[in-house]
Coordinates of C-alpha atoms in Angstrom, one line a residue:
M834 CA -329.2 30.4 -272.8
L835 CA -330.5 26.8 -272.3
K836 CA -327.8 26.0 -269.8
R837 CA -328.6 29.3 -267.7
L838 CA -332.3 28.4 -267.8
L839 CA -331.5 24.8 -266.6
S840 CA -329.4 26.1 -263.7
A841 CA -332.1 28.5 -262.6
T842 CA -334.7 26.0 -262.7
I843 CA -332.5 23.4 -260.6
L844 CA -331.9 26.3 -258.0
L845 CA -335.7 27.1 -257.9
S846 CA -336.5 23.4 -257.4
A847 CA -333.9 23.1 -254.6
A848 CA -335.5 26.2 -252.8
M849 CA -338.8 24.8 -253.3
M850 CA -338.0 21.3 -252.0
S851 CA -336.1 23.0 -249.0
E852 CA -339.1 25.1 -248.2
A853 CA -341.2 22.1 -248.6
S854 CA -339.2 20.1 -246.1
A855 CA -338.9 22.6 -243.6
E856 CA -340.8 21.9 -240.4
T857 CA -342.0 23.9 -237.4
I858 CA -340.7 22.8 -234.0
S859 CA -343.0 23.6 -231.1
M860 CA -341.5 24.5 -228.0
W861 CA -342.7 25.9 -224.6
V862 CA -340.8 28.3 -222.3
R863 CA -341.8 29.4 -218.9
S864 CA -342.8 32.9 -218.3
G865 CA -340.4 35.2 -216.5
I866 CA -337.1 33.6 -218.1
G867 CA -336.4 36.9 -219.7
D868 CA -335.7 37.6 -223.2
S869 CA -332.4 35.6 -224.0
F870 CA -334.4 32.3 -225.3
K871 CA -336.8 34.4 -227.4
E872 CA -334.0 36.4 -229.1
V873 CA -332.1 33.2 -229.9
V874 CA -335.3 31.7 -231.5
K875 CA -335.7 34.8 -233.6
A876 CA -332.1 34.6 -234.9
F877 CA -332.6 30.9 -235.7
N878 CA -336.0 31.4 -237.5
A879 CA -334.5 34.4 -239.4
K880 CA -331.9 32.1 -241.0
G881 CA -334.9 30.3 -243.1
G882 CA -335.9 26.6 -243.3
D883 CA -336.9 25.0 -240.0
K884 CA -338.9 27.1 -237.6
V885 CA -339.3 27.2 -234.0
E886 CA -342.8 28.3 -232.5
L887 CA -342.5 29.5 -229.1
T888 CA -345.3 29.4 -226.4
E889 CA -345.0 31.1 -223.3
V890 CA -346.5 29.4 -220.2
P891 CA -347.0 30.9 -216.9
F892 CA -344.1 29.8 -214.5
S893 CA -346.6 28.4 -211.9
E894 CA -348.4 26.3 -214.5
L895 CA -345.7 24.8 -216.6
V896 CA -344.9 21.6 -214.7
Q897 CA -348.6 20.6 -214.7
K898 CA -349.5 21.7 -218.0
Y899 CA -346.7 19.8 -219.6
A900 CA -347.5 16.7 -217.6
T901 CA -351.1 16.8 -218.6
A902 CA -350.1 17.6 -222.3
V903 CA -347.8 14.4 -222.2
A904 CA -350.6 12.2 -221.1
G905 CA -353.0 13.6 -223.8
G906 CA -350.3 13.2 -226.4
Q907 CA -350.4 17.0 -227.1
A908 CA -347.0 17.7 -225.7
P909 CA -344.6 20.2 -227.6
D910 CA -341.6 18.7 -229.2
A911 CA -339.2 20.3 -226.8
L912 CA -339.3 22.4 -223.7
S913 CA -337.2 24.9 -221.6
L914 CA -337.3 23.2 -218.4
D915 CA -336.4 24.6 -215.1
L916 CA -333.2 22.4 -214.7
I917 CA -334.5 21.2 -211.2
Y918 CA -337.4 19.2 -212.8
T919 CA -335.4 17.2 -215.4
P920 CA -334.8 14.2 -213.0
A921 CA -338.6 13.9 -212.3
F922 CA -339.8 13.9 -215.9
A923 CA -336.8 11.8 -216.8
S924 CA -337.9 9.2 -214.3
A925 CA -341.3 9.2 -215.6
G926 CA -340.1 8.1 -219.0
Q927 CA -341.3 11.2 -220.7
L928 CA -338.1 12.5 -222.2
E929 CA -335.8 11.4 -225.1
D930 CA -332.6 9.9 -224.0
L931 CA -329.9 12.2 -225.5
T932 CA -326.8 10.5 -224.0
N933 CA -325.1 9.3 -227.4
W934 CA -325.8 12.5 -229.1
A935 CA -324.9 14.7 -226.3
K936 CA -321.4 12.9 -225.7
S937 CA -320.8 13.1 -229.6
L938 CA -320.8 16.9 -229.2
P939 CA -317.0 18.2 -229.5
Y940 CA -317.8 20.7 -226.6
F941 CA -319.9 18.2 -224.3
N942 CA -317.2 18.5 -221.6
A943 CA -317.5 22.4 -221.8
L944 CA -321.2 22.4 -221.1
S945 CA -322.4 23.8 -217.7
P946 CA -321.8 20.8 -215.4
S947 CA -324.9 21.6 -213.0
H948 CA -327.1 21.5 -215.8
V949 CA -325.7 18.2 -217.0
K950 CA -325.7 16.9 -213.5
L951 CA -329.4 17.5 -213.1
G952 CA -330.2 16.3 -216.6
T953 CA -328.8 12.8 -215.8
Y954 CA -331.0 10.2 -214.5
E955 CA -329.7 6.7 -214.0
G956 CA -326.5 7.3 -215.9
K957 CA -328.4 8.6 -218.9
I958 CA -328.6 12.2 -220.2
Y959 CA -332.2 13.7 -220.8
G960 CA -331.6 17.6 -220.5
L961 CA -328.8 19.8 -221.5
P962 CA -328.0 23.3 -220.6
L963 CA -330.2 26.0 -222.3
S964 CA -330.0 28.9 -220.1
V965 CA -327.4 29.3 -217.2
E966 CA -328.6 31.1 -214.4
T967 CA -327.3 32.4 -211.1
S968 CA -329.0 34.3 -208.1
I969 CA -327.3 37.7 -207.3
F970 CA -328.0 40.7 -205.1
A971 CA -328.8 44.0 -206.8
W972 CA -329.4 47.4 -205.6
N973 CA -330.5 50.8 -207.1
K974 CA -327.7 53.1 -207.2
D975 CA -329.8 56.3 -207.5
L976 CA -332.0 55.2 -204.6
Y977 CA -328.7 54.7 -202.7
R978 CA -327.5 58.1 -203.5
K979 CA -330.8 59.7 -202.4
A980 CA -330.7 57.8 -199.1
G981 CA -327.1 59.3 -198.5
L982 CA -325.4 55.7 -199.2
D983 CA -322.4 55.2 -201.2
P984 CA -324.1 54.0 -204.7
E985 CA -320.7 52.2 -205.6
K986 CA -320.3 50.2 -202.3
A987 CA -321.9 46.7 -202.5
P988 CA -323.2 45.5 -199.3
T989 CA -321.5 42.5 -197.9
T990 CA -323.7 41.4 -194.8
W991 CA -327.4 41.4 -194.1
D992 CA -326.8 44.0 -191.2
E993 CA -325.8 46.4 -194.0
I994 CA -328.4 45.4 -196.3
T995 CA -331.0 46.0 -193.5
T996 CA -329.6 49.4 -192.5
N997 CA -329.6 50.4 -196.2
A998 CA -333.1 49.4 -196.4
E999 CA -334.3 51.5 -193.6
K1000 CA -332.6 54.5 -195.0
I1001 CA -334.1 54.1 -198.5
R1002 CA -337.5 53.5 -196.9
A1003 CA -337.1 56.7 -194.9
L1004 CA -337.3 58.6 -198.5
G1005 CA -340.9 58.0 -198.0
G1006 CA -343.9 57.5 -200.2
D1007 CA -344.0 54.2 -202.3
T1008 CA -340.2 53.9 -202.0
Y1009 CA -339.0 50.7 -200.3
G1010 CA -335.6 49.3 -199.2
F1011 CA -336.1 45.6 -200.1
Y1012 CA -338.4 43.2 -202.1
F1013 CA -339.1 39.6 -202.5
S1014 CA -341.9 37.4 -203.9
G1015 CA -343.1 35.8 -200.7
G1016 CA -346.6 35.0 -201.4
G1017 CA -346.4 31.4 -202.1
C1018 CA -343.6 31.5 -204.8
G1019 CA -341.5 28.8 -203.8
G1020 CA -339.4 28.7 -206.8
C1021 CA -338.6 32.5 -206.4
M1022 CA -337.5 31.7 -202.8
I1023 CA -335.4 28.7 -203.3
F1024 CA -333.6 30.8 -205.7
T1025 CA -333.1 33.9 -203.8
F1026 CA -333.6 32.9 -200.1
T1027 CA -331.4 29.6 -199.6
P1028 CA -328.2 31.2 -200.5
L1029 CA -328.5 32.9 -197.1
I1030 CA -328.1 29.3 -195.4
W1031 CA -326.0 27.6 -198.1
G1032 CA -323.1 30.0 -197.7
A1033 CA -323.2 29.4 -193.9
G1034 CA -322.8 25.7 -194.5
A1035 CA -326.6 24.6 -193.8
D1036 CA -329.2 23.2 -196.2
I1037 CA -332.8 22.3 -196.3
L1038 CA -332.3 18.8 -197.6
S1039 CA -329.6 16.2 -196.9
E1040 CA -326.9 15.7 -199.7
E1041 CA -329.0 12.6 -201.1
G1042 CA -332.2 14.3 -200.8
K1043 CA -333.7 11.8 -198.5
K1044 CA -333.9 13.9 -195.5
A1045 CA -335.5 17.4 -194.6
T1046 CA -333.0 19.4 -192.8
L1047 CA -335.0 22.8 -192.5
D1048 CA -334.6 23.5 -188.8
T1049 CA -331.2 24.9 -188.3
P1050 CA -329.6 27.9 -186.6
Q1051 CA -328.7 29.2 -189.9
M1052 CA -332.4 29.0 -191.3
R1053 CA -333.6 30.5 -188.2
K1054 CA -331.3 33.6 -188.6
A1055 CA -332.3 33.9 -192.3
V1056 CA -335.9 33.9 -191.3
D1057 CA -335.3 36.6 -188.6
I1058 CA -333.5 38.8 -191.2
Y1059 CA -336.6 38.7 -193.4
R1060 CA -339.0 39.1 -190.5
N1061 CA -337.1 42.2 -189.4
L1062 CA -337.1 43.6 -192.8
V1063 CA -341.0 43.4 -193.0
A1064 CA -341.5 44.4 -189.4
K1065 CA -339.4 47.8 -190.3
D1066 CA -341.7 48.4 -193.2
T1067 CA -338.9 48.1 -195.7
V1068 CA -340.9 45.7 -197.8
P1069 CA -344.1 46.4 -199.8
A1070 CA -347.1 44.8 -198.3
G1071 CA -348.0 43.3 -201.6
A1072 CA -344.7 41.1 -201.4
A1073 CA -346.8 39.0 -199.0
S1074 CA -349.2 38.0 -201.8
D1075 CA -346.8 37.9 -204.6
N1076 CA -346.8 34.6 -206.4
G1077 CA -343.9 35.6 -208.7
V1078 CA -345.8 37.8 -211.1
N1079 CA -343.8 40.9 -209.6
F1080 CA -340.7 39.1 -209.1
L1081 CA -338.9 42.0 -211.2
S1082 CA -340.2 44.7 -209.0
I1083 CA -336.8 46.4 -208.9
T1084 CA -337.5 47.5 -212.5
N1085 CA -340.2 50.2 -211.2
G1086 CA -337.6 52.3 -209.8
K1087 CA -339.1 52.3 -206.4
I1088 CA -337.1 49.3 -204.8
G1089 CA -333.9 50.0 -203.3
Q1090 CA -332.4 46.2 -203.2
Q1091 CA -333.5 42.8 -204.3
S1092 CA -332.0 39.3 -204.9
L1093 CA -332.6 38.5 -208.5
G1094 CA -331.3 36.2 -211.3
A1095 CA -328.7 36.8 -213.7
F1096 CA -331.2 37.1 -216.5
A1097 CA -332.3 40.3 -215.0
I1098 CA -329.4 42.1 -215.9
G1099 CA -330.1 41.7 -219.6
T1100 CA -333.8 42.7 -218.9
L1101 CA -332.7 45.9 -217.0
V1102 CA -330.2 47.1 -219.4
T1103 CA -332.4 46.4 -222.4
Q1104 CA -335.7 47.3 -221.3
H1105 CA -335.1 49.5 -218.2
P1106 CA -332.0 51.6 -219.3
E1107 CA -333.2 54.3 -216.7
I1108 CA -332.4 52.1 -213.8
N1109 CA -328.9 52.7 -212.6
F1110 CA -327.9 49.4 -210.6
G1111 CA -325.2 47.3 -209.2
V1112 CA -324.9 43.7 -208.7
T1113 CA -322.9 41.6 -206.1
L1114 CA -323.0 38.0 -204.6
I1115 CA -325.6 37.2 -202.1
P1116 CA -324.3 37.2 -198.6
S1117 CA -325.3 34.3 -196.4
V1118 CA -326.2 34.9 -192.7
D1119 CA -322.5 34.8 -191.8
G1120 CA -321.4 36.9 -194.7
K1121 CA -320.0 34.1 -196.9
P1122 CA -321.6 34.4 -200.4
S1123 CA -323.5 31.7 -202.1
S1124 CA -326.0 31.4 -205.1
F1125 CA -328.6 29.2 -206.8
A1126 CA -327.1 27.4 -209.9
G1127 CA -330.2 27.6 -211.9
G1128 CA -331.6 28.3 -215.2
D1129 CA -333.3 25.9 -217.6
N1130 CA -332.5 22.6 -219.3
F1131 CA -333.4 21.8 -223.0
V1132 CA -335.3 18.7 -222.9
V1133 CA -337.2 16.7 -225.7
T1134 CA -340.6 15.0 -225.4
K1135 CA -340.2 11.3 -226.0
G1136 CA -341.3 10.1 -229.2
T1137 CA -341.2 13.4 -231.1
P1138 CA -340.9 12.9 -234.9
R1139 CA -338.7 16.0 -235.1
L1140 CA -335.9 14.9 -233.2
D1141 CA -333.3 15.7 -235.6
K1142 CA -334.7 19.2 -236.3
V1143 CA -334.6 19.9 -232.8
K1144 CA -331.0 18.9 -232.4
T1145 CA -330.1 21.2 -235.1
F1146 CA -331.7 24.1 -233.3
L1147 CA -330.0 23.2 -230.0
E1148 CA -326.6 23.2 -231.8
F1149 CA -327.3 26.6 -233.2
T1150 CA -327.9 27.8 -229.6
Y1151 CA -324.6 26.3 -228.6
S1152 CA -322.8 28.1 -231.6
L1153 CA -320.9 31.1 -230.8
E1154 CA -323.6 33.3 -232.6
G1155 CA -326.2 31.6 -230.5
Q1156 CA -324.3 32.0 -227.3
K1157 CA -323.8 35.7 -227.9
V1158 CA -327.5 36.3 -228.6
M1159 CA -328.4 34.6 -225.4
A1160 CA -325.7 36.5 -223.4
K1161 CA -326.8 39.7 -224.8
Y1162 CA -330.0 39.4 -223.2
G1163 CA -328.9 38.2 -219.8
S1164 CA -328.1 34.3 -220.0
L1165 CA -324.7 33.3 -219.0
P1166 CA -322.7 31.1 -221.3
T1167 CA -323.7 27.6 -221.3
R1168 CA -320.2 26.6 -222.8
G1169 CA -317.4 27.3 -220.7
D1170 CA -314.9 27.2 -223.6
L1171 CA -316.7 30.1 -225.2
A1172 CA -317.3 32.2 -222.0
D1173 CA -314.6 34.7 -222.7
Q1174 CA -315.6 35.4 -226.3
V1175 CA -319.3 35.3 -225.4
L1176 CA -318.9 38.0 -222.6
A1177 CA -316.4 40.2 -224.3
G1178 CA -317.8 43.7 -224.8
L1179 CA -320.9 42.8 -222.9
D1180 CA -322.1 44.5 -219.6
P1181 CA -319.5 43.7 -217.0
R1182 CA -322.2 43.0 -214.4
L1183 CA -322.5 39.7 -216.3
A1184 CA -319.2 38.6 -215.2
I1185 CA -320.2 39.1 -211.5
A1186 CA -323.1 36.8 -212.1
M1187 CA -320.8 34.2 -213.9
K1188 CA -318.6 34.5 -210.6
A1189 CA -321.5 33.2 -208.7
V1190 CA -321.4 29.9 -210.6
S1191 CA -318.3 29.0 -208.1
V1192 CA -320.2 29.4 -205.1
A1193 CA -323.6 28.2 -206.2
K1194 CA -325.7 25.1 -205.5
T1195 CA -328.4 23.0 -207.1
P1196 CA -330.6 20.7 -205.2
Y1197 CA -331.2 17.3 -206.7
T1198 CA -334.5 15.7 -205.9
L1199 CA -337.3 13.8 -207.8
Q1200 CA -339.8 15.6 -205.5
F1201 CA -338.9 19.2 -206.3
N1202 CA -342.3 20.4 -207.3
D1203 CA -344.1 18.8 -204.3
L1204 CA -341.4 20.0 -201.8
I1205 CA -340.5 23.2 -203.1
N1206 CA -342.3 24.8 -206.1
S1207 CA -345.9 24.0 -205.3
S1208 CA -347.7 27.1 -204.0
N1209 CA -349.4 25.0 -201.5
G1210 CA -346.4 22.9 -200.7
P1211 CA -344.3 22.6 -197.4
W1212 CA -341.7 25.2 -198.6
A1213 CA -343.7 27.9 -199.7
T1214 CA -346.1 27.6 -196.9
F1215 CA -343.4 27.7 -194.5
L1216 CA -341.7 31.0 -195.7
N1217 CA -344.8 32.6 -195.6
A1218 CA -345.9 31.5 -192.2
A1219 CA -342.5 31.9 -190.8
I1220 CA -341.9 35.4 -192.3
Y1221 CA -345.3 36.7 -192.0
G1222 CA -346.9 34.6 -189.2
N1223 CA -346.8 34.7 -185.3
D1224 CA -346.0 31.2 -184.7
V1225 CA -342.5 30.8 -186.2
D1226 CA -341.8 27.5 -184.1
G1227 CA -345.0 26.0 -185.5
A1228 CA -344.1 27.0 -189.0
F1229 CA -340.8 25.1 -188.7
A1230 CA -342.1 22.0 -187.0
N1231 CA -345.1 21.7 -189.7
A1232 CA -342.9 22.1 -192.7
Q1233 CA -340.0 19.7 -191.4
A1234 CA -342.8 17.1 -190.8
D1235 CA -344.6 17.8 -194.2
M1236 CA -341.2 17.7 -196.2
Q1237 CA -340.2 14.4 -194.5
Q1238 CA -343.7 12.9 -195.2
I1239 CA -343.4 13.7 -199.2
I1240 CA -339.8 12.5 -199.2
D1241 CA -340.9 9.1 -197.4
S1242 CA -343.8 8.5 -199.3
A1243 CA -342.0 8.6 -202.7
Q1244 CA -339.6 6.1 -201.7

């Protein structure tokens, strides 16, 4: 009896000590990322012990808010950061150096290479893949059918997309053939619009990121495609002022076609099962497909006292269980060695999004926010002026000059 009592006391004391030592990890995530990360946090928290407290920050505010929080000593322990920003924050000395720990992970070489590349600054690793994303093209099969189109035939050129958009718009009312967030959402458009030129061999920046290369025949053709879609009234008027809030407009059932992120597959399947949709790769202006290799890196605020706890959470995310949770809600596998197991039995459209990785690109620049993502920056301003304005040549000239000035002033 005494032995059982002592045993029970020991177990109770251990449980109390474990509960007392459990800590809360504060973490921020950008809005619009989808449900995959929220769900993996739920799965981790359900195990007991340490908890992750998640705060969702508006996409357009996250970078500035995090920089301000770091300066004021109020930053979260960790952050789900658009991978494109990792070099800038690393160069500012605001992130923990994860190099030794990262390379000790037995699956390090299987982690998404684009994310690791963008997470590396001057040979040290400051960010590791959290959510893997590619941009894809989606179409509403029911609207295709209503418009007399083959719902199972994926368009492969922008001529087809434009023709399909016109036929869908002809259904009338508030049904439109195409959608994009064109009202100053530079991040949306770098993700969905640049594949039109990348697949055709052009780019908006030189390889080393030191020169703006915006004005190319391929970019002019891409702008003409979008201008034509707008001119033919195939795009809702509200797109011109959409800063990304309505990025997933295809979910309303009134949009026939839209370039999206792979995360939208999980969102559509789990939250909008009424939308019957197909996905394919985004064709470039000459038909060759391309994609944006995006998603988020997991970064840790320099000096956090909960570094070991944060690492434990990330290791759970990288486990087969964590990867399956992420994939179920739309995030592609971050570990290539687990990809087949993770995607087995899931929506086959995820495999198409995974296929986009092989043709995807990710720009590397320390000035991404100023160049691309700022709502008042040259990229967002250029696209709005070039697609909706009357002076296309002026839009190109101004953006080219403004982008180069930002690059030069940072050197």
